[in-house]
Short mmCIF file of C-alpha atoms in Angstrom, two decimals:
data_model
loop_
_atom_site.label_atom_id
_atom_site.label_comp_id
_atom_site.label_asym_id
_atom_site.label_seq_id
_atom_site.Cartn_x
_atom_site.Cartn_y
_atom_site.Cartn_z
CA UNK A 396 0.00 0.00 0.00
CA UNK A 397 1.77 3.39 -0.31
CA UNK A 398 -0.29 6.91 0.28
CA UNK A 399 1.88 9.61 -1.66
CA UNK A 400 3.08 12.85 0.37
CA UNK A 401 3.95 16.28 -1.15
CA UNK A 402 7.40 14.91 0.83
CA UNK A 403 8.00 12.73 -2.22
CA UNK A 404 8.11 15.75 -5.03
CA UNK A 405 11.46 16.90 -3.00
CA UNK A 406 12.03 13.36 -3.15
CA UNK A 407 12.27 13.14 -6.93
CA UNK A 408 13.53 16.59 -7.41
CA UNK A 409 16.89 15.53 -5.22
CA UNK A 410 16.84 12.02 -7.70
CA UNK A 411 16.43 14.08 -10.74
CA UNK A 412 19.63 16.55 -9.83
CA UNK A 413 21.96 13.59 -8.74
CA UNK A 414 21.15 12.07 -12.26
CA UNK A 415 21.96 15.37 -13.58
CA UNK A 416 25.26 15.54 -11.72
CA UNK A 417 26.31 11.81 -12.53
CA UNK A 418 25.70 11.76 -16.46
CA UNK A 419 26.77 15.83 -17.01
CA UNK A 420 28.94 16.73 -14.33
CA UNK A 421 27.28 19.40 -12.96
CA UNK A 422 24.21 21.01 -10.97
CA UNK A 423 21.28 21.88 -13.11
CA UNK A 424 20.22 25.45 -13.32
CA UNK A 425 16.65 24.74 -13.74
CA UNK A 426 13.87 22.33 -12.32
CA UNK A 427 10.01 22.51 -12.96
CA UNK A 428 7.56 19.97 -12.12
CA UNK A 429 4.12 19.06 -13.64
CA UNK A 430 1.57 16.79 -11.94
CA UNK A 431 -0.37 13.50 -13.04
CA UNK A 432 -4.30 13.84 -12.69
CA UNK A 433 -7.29 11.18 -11.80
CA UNK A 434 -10.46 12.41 -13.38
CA UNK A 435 -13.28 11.73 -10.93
CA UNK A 436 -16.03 12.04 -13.69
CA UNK A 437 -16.56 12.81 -17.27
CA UNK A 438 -14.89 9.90 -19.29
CA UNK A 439 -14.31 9.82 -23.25
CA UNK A 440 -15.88 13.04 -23.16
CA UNK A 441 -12.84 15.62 -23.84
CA UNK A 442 -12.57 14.72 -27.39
CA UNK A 443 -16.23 14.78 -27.72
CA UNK A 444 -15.90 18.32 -26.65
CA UNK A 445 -18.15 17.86 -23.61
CA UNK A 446 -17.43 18.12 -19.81
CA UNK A 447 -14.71 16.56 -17.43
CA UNK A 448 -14.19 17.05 -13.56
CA UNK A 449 -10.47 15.66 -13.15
CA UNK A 450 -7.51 17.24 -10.71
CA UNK A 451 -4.02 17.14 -10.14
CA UNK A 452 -2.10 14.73 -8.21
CA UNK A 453 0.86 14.45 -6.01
CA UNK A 454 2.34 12.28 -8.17
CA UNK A 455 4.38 13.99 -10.51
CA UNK A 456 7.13 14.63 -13.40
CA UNK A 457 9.93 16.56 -12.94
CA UNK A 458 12.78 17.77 -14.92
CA UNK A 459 15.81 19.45 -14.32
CA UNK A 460 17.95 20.95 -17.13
CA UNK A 461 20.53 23.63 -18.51
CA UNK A 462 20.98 25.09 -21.40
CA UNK A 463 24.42 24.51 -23.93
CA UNK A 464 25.95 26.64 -26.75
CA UNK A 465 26.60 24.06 -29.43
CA UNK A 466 22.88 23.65 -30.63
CA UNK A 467 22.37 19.94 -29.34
CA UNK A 468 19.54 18.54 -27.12
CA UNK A 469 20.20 15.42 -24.66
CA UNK A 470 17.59 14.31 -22.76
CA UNK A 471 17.85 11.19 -20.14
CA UNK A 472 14.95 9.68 -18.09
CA UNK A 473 15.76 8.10 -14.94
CA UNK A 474 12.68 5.67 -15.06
CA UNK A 475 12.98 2.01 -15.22
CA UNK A 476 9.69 1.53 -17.38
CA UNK A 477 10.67 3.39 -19.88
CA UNK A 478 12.08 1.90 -23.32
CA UNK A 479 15.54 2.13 -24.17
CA UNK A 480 17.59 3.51 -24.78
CA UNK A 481 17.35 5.91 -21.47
CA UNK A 482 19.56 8.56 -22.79
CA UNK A 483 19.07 10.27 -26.60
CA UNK A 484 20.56 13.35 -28.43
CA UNK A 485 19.37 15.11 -31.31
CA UNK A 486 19.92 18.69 -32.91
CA UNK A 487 17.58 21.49 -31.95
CA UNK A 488 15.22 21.51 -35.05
CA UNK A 489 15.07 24.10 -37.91
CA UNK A 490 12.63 24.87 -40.65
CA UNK A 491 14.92 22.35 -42.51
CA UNK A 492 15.21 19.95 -40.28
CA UNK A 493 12.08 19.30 -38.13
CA UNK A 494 12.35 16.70 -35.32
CA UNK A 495 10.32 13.10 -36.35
CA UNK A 496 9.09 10.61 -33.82
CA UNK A 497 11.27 7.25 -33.57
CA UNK A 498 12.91 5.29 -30.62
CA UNK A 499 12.93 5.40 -27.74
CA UNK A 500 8.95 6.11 -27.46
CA UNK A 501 9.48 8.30 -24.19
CA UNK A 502 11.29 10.90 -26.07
CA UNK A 503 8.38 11.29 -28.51
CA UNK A 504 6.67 13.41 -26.01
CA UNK A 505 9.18 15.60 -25.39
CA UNK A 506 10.32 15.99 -28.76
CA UNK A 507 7.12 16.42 -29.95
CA UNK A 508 6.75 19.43 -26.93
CA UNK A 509 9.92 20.78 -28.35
CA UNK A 510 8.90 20.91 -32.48
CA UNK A 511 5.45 22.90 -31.73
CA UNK A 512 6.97 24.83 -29.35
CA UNK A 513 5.56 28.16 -30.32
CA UNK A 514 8.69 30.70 -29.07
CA UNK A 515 12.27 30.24 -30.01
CA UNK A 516 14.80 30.06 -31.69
CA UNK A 517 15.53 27.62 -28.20
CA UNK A 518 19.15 26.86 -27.38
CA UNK A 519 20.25 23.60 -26.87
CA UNK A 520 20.09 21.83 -23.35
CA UNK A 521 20.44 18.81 -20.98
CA UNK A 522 17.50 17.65 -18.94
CA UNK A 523 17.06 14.63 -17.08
CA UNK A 524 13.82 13.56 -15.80
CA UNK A 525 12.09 11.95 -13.26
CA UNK A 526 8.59 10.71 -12.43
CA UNK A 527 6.03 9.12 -9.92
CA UNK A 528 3.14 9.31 -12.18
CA UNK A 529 2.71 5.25 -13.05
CA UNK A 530 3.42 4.58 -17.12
CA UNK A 531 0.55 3.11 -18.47
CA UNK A 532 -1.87 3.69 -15.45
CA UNK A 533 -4.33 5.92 -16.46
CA UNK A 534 -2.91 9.18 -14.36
CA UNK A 535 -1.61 10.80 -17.15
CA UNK A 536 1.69 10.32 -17.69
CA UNK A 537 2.77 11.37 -20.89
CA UNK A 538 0.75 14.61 -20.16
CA UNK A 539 2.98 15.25 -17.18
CA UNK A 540 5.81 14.82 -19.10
CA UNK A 541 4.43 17.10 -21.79
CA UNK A 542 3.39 19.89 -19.63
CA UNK A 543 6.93 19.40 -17.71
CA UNK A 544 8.69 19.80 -21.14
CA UNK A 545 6.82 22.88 -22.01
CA UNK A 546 7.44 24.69 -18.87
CA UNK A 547 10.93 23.86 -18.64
CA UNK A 548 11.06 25.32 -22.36
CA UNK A 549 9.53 28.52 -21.33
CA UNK A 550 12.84 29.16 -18.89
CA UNK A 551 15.27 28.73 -21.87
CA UNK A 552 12.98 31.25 -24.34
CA UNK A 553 9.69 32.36 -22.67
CA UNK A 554 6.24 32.35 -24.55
CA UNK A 555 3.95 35.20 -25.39
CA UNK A 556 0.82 33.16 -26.19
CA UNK A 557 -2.43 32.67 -24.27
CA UNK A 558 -2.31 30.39 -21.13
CA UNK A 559 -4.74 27.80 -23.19
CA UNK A 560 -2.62 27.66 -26.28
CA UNK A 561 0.19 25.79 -23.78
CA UNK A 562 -2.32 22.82 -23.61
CA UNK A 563 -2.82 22.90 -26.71
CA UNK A 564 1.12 22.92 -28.21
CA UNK A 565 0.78 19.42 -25.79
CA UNK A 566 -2.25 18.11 -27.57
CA UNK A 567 -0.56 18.71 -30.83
CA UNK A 568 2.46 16.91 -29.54
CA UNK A 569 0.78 13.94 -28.52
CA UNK A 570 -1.22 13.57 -31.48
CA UNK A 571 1.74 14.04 -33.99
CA UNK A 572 4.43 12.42 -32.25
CA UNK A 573 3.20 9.76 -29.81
CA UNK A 574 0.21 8.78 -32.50
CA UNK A 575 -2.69 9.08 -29.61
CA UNK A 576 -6.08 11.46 -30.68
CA UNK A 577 -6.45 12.30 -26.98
CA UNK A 578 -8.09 15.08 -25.92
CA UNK A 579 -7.41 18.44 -23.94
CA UNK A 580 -8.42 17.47 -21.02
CA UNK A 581 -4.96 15.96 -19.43
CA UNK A 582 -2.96 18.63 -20.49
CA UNK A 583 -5.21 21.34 -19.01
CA UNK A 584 -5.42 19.96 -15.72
CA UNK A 585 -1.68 19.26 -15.20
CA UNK A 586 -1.04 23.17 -16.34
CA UNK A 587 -3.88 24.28 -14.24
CA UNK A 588 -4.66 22.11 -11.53
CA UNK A 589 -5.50 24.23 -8.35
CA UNK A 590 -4.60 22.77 -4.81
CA UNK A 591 -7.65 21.30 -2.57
CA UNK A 592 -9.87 21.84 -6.00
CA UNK A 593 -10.88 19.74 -8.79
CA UNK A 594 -11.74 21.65 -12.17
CA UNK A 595 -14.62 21.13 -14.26
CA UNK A 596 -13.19 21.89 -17.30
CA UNK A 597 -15.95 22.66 -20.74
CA UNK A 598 -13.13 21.03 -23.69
CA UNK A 599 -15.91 22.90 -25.95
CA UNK A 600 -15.42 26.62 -24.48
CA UNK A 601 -12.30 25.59 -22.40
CA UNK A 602 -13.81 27.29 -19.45
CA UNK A 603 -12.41 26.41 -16.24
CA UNK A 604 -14.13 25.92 -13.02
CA UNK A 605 -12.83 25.47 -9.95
CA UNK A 606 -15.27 22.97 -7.46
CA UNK A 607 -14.14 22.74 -3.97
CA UNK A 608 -12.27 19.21 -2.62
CA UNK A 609 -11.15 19.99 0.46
CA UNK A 610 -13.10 18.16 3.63
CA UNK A 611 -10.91 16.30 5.06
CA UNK A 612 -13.37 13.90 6.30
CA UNK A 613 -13.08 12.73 2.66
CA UNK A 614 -10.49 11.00 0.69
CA UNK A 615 -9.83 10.04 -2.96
CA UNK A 616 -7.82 6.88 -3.37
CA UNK A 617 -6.59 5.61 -6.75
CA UNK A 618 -6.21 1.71 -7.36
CA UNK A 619 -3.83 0.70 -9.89
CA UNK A 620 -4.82 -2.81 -11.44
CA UNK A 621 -1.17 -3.00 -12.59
CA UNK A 622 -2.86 -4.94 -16.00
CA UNK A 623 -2.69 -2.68 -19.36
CA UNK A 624 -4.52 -4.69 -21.95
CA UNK A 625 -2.93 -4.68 -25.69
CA UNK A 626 -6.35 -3.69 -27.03
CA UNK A 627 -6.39 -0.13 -25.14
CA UNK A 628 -4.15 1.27 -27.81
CA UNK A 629 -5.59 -0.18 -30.81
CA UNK A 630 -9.85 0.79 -29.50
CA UNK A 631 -9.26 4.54 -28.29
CA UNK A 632 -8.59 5.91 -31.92
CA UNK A 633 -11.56 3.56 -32.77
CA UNK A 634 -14.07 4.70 -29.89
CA UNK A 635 -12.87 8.44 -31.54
CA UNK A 636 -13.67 7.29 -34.85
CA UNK A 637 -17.18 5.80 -33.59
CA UNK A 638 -18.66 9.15 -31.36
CA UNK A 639 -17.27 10.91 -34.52
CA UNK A 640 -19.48 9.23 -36.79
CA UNK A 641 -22.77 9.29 -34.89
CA UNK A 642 -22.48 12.62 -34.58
CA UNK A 643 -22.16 13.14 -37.91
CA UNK A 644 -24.97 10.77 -38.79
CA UNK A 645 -27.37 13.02 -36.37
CA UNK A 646 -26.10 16.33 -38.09
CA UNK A 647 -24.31 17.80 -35.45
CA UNK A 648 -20.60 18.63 -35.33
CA UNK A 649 -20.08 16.61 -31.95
CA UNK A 650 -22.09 14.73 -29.25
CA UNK A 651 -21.83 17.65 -27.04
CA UNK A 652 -24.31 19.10 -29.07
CA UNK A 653 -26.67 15.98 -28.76
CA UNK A 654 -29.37 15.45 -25.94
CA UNK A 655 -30.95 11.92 -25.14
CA UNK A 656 -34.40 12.90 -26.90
CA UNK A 657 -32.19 13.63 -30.03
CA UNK A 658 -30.36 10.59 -29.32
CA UNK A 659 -33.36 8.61 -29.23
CA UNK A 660 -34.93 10.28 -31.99
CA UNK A 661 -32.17 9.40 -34.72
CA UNK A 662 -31.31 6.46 -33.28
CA UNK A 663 -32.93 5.11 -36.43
CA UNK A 664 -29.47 6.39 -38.68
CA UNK A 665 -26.78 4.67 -36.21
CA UNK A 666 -25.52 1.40 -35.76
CA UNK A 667 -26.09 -0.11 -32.80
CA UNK A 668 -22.54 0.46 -31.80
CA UNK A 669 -22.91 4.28 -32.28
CA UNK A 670 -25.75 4.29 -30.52
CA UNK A 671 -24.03 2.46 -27.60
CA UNK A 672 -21.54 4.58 -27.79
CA UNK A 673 -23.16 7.97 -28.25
CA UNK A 674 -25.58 6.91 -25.33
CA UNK A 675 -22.50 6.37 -23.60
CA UNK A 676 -20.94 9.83 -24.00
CA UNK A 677 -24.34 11.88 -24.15
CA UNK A 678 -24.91 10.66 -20.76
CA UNK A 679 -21.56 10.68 -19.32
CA UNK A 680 -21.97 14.13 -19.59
CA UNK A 681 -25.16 15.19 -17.72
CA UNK A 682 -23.59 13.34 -14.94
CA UNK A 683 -20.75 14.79 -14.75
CA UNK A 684 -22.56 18.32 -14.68
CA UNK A 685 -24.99 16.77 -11.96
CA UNK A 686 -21.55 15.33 -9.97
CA UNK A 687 -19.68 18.72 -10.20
CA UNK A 688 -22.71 20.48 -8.82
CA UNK A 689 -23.23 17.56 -6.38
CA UNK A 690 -19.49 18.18 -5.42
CA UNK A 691 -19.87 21.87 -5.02
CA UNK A 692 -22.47 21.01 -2.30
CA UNK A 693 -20.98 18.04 -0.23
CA UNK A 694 -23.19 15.79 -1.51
CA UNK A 695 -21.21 12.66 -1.49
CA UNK A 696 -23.55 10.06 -1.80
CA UNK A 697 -25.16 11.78 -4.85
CA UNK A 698 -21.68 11.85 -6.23
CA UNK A 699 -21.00 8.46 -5.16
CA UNK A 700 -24.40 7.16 -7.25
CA UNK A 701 -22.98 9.25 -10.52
CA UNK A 702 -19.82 7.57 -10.14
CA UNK A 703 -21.04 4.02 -10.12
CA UNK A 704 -23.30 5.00 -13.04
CA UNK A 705 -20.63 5.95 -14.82
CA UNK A 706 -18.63 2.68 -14.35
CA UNK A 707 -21.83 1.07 -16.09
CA UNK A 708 -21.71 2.68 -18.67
CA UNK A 709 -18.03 2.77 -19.65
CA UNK A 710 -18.40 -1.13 -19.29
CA UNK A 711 -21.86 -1.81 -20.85
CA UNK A 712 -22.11 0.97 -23.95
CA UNK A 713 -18.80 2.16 -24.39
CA UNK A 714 -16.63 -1.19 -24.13
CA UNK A 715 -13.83 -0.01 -22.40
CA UNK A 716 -13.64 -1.94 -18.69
CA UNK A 717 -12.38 -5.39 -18.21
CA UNK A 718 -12.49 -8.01 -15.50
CA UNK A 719 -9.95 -6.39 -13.25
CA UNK A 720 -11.67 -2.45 -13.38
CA UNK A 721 -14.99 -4.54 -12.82
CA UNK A 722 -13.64 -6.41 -9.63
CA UNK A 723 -11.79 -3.22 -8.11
CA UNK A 724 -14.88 -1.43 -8.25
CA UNK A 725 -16.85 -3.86 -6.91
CA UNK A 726 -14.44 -5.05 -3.88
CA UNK A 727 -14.29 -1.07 -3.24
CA UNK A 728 -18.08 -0.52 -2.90
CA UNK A 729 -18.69 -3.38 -0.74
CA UNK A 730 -16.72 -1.48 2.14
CA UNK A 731 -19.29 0.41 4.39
CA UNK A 732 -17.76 4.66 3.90
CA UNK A 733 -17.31 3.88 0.68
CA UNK A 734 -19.72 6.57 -1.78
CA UNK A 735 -18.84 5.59 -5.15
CA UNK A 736 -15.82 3.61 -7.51
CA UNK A 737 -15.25 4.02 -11.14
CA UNK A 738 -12.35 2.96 -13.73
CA UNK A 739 -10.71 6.55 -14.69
CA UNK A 740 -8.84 6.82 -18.15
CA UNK A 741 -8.64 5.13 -21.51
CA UNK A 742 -9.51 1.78 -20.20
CA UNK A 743 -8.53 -1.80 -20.59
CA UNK A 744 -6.92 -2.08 -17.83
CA UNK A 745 -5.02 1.06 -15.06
CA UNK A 746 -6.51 2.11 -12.38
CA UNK A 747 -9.99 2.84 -10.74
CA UNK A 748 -10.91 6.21 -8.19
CA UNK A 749 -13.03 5.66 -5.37
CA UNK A 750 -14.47 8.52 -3.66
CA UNK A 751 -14.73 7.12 -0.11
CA UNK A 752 -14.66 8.39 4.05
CA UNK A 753 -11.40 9.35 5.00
CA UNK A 754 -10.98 6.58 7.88
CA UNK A 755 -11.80 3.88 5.56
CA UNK A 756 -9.37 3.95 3.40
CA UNK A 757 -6.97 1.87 5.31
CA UNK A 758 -9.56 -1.07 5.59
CA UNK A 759 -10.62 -0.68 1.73
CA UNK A 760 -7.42 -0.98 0.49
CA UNK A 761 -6.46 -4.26 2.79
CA UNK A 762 -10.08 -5.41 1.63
CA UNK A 763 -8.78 -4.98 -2.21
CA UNK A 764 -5.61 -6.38 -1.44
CA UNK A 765 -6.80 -9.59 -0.19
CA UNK A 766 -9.89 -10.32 -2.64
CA UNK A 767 -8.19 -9.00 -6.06
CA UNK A 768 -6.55 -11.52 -8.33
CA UNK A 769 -4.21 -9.09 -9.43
CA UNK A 770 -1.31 -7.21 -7.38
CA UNK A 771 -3.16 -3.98 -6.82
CA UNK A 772 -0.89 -0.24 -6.19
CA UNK A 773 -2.65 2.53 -3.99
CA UNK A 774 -2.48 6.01 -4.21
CA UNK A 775 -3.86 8.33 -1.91
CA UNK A 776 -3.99 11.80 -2.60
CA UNK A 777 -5.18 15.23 -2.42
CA UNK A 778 -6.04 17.91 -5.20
CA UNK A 779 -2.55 18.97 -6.04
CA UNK A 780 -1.59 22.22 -7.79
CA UNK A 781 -0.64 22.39 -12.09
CA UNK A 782 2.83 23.02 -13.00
CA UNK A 783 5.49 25.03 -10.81
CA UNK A 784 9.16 26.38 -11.54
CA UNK A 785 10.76 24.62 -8.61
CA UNK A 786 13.62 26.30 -6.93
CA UNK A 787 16.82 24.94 -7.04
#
């Protein structure tokens, strides 16, 4: 079981500048950090351009860096998970000669932060980073990573754009360079996450919203299934491709613009898997606009109910659970304190987030560690703040 500690960011900030110190010998001169995020509600809806009420973790990225004069980049990641190799170099890219995605994978997102970056021209540097958000788990990661990148960047040659457009220069990156559609939602939240808050965020308008998360009577814990199913890679694009094409079948330029009387009333020109999965989405986002203003007024059990709802219909129209999300949730809500469970992210496997009473915590996660099949991972943590220059 491990419950993470704003402790642990110094922690991984004092990793990230030994790294620095062994492989360039000598201190960095800059460190940033960007968080992961758990979204408690609002799933597959970002790219459908509807409503999602995630927040920052204290689990984080973190890189530390300095610039050079000879115009190269080297980058190094400290993390075991990562593909190899763990260190790569490249030039910093030109009009002529624009950086491509390749091996290793992990320096896609970075270099993909680096290409769009929207100031320059940026000198070379070395950066080494570091990282407690889990690869694979459904936190976030690689938007960590990207938002870390991008901050770090704006040290060496600061920006002039809007506050959104950073997000977006993310996006972009992880849509040209990593090959995943995703949506906005990740990167907003780990630019703009606010401490003891969770954001409903509109990926329509991009309007931001802080709701409250700060009784302390409550707690948000985070189950890793530690099982990442091959098909979760291949069936997002496809789950894009499907919401894309109902919508278009009903006449409207997304499902955000699609009510369950329309839904039911053209159900007539969809497939049945459009239908599942519009029904899905169209849903999923009344409740989470029911669950942010359920939130707002401490009303944890109505919360609770939206969450399992939305479990149900992540596994049952939209396809995207599997036997291990299905048996966290359920091991979680058969603990008395507990309000609701749901799996958070792409699917397929990661992790689940179970909105439960503060002093059960300890006794759900020994109940979860003796019934699961799997190995399960806790986190337990508290609505963190977006990304920060950290002092050196």
């Amino acid at each position: 079981m491990a419950a993470t500690r704003p402790s642990e960011g110094a922690a991984l900030l004092a990793e990230a500048r030994a790294a620095f110190r062994r492989e360039f010998g000598s201190e960095p001169a800059l460190a940033v950090s960007a968080p992961g995020r758990v979204n408690l509600i609002g799933e597959h809806t970002d790219y459908n351009a509807g409503l999602v009420l995630p927040m920052a973790l204290e689990l984080w990225t973190v890189l530390v860096g300095m610039p050079r004069s000879d115009g190269h980049i080297s980058l190094l990641t400290t993390s075991e998970h990562a593909d190899e190799p763990k260190r790569v170099e490249f030039s910093v890219p030109t009009a002529e000669k624009p950086l491509e995605p390749g091996l290793p994978r992990w320096a896609n997102y970075m270099k993909g932060v680096i290409q769009h970056y929207p100031a320059g021209p940026l000198p070379g540097f070395n950066a080494v980073v570091t990282s407690s958000v889990p690869l694979g788990g459904g936190l976030s990661s690689s938007a960590s990573l990207e938002v870390a990148t991008y901050t770090f960047l704006q040290q060496l040659c600061p920006d002039s754009g809007a506050a959104i457009s950073r997000a977006m220069v993310c996006q972009q990156a992880e849509h040209s360079f990593a090959g995943v559609p995703c949506g906005i939602m990740d990167q907003l939240i780990s630019l703009f996450g606010q401490k003891d808050h969770a954001l409903l965020i509109d990926c329509r308008s991009l309007e931001i919203h802080p709701v409250p998360l700060s009784d302390p009577g409550i707690a948000v814990l985070i189950t890793n299934s530690n099982v990442k199913h091959s098909l979760g890679s291949s069936q997002y694009p496809i789950r894009r491709q499907q919401c894309e094409s109902a919508a278009k079948a009903l006449g409207k330029k997304s499902l955000r613009d699609v009510d369950m009387k329309d839904l039911e009333i053209g159900k007539e020109l969809l497939t049945n898997l459009e239908y599942l999965r519009a029904r899905h989405v169209v849903s999923e986002i009344q409740r989470t606009s029911e669950a942010a203003a359920a939130l707002s007024s401490s009303n944890y059990l109505v919360f609770g109910r939206l969450m399992v709802e939305s479990h149900n219909s992540l596994r049952d129209d939209f396809e995207v659970s599997c036997p291990e999300l299905d048996q966290l949730v359920m091991l979680a809500l058969s603990v008395p304190g507990v309000y609701g469970s749901r799996m958070t992210g792409g699917g397929f496997g990661g992790c689940t987030v179970t909105l439960l009473e503060a002093d059960v915590a300890t006794r759900v996660m020994q109940h979860i560690q003796e019934q699961y099949k799997g190995t399960a991972t806790f986190y337990l943590s508290k609505a963190a703040d977006g990304a920060k220059v950290q002092p050196l």
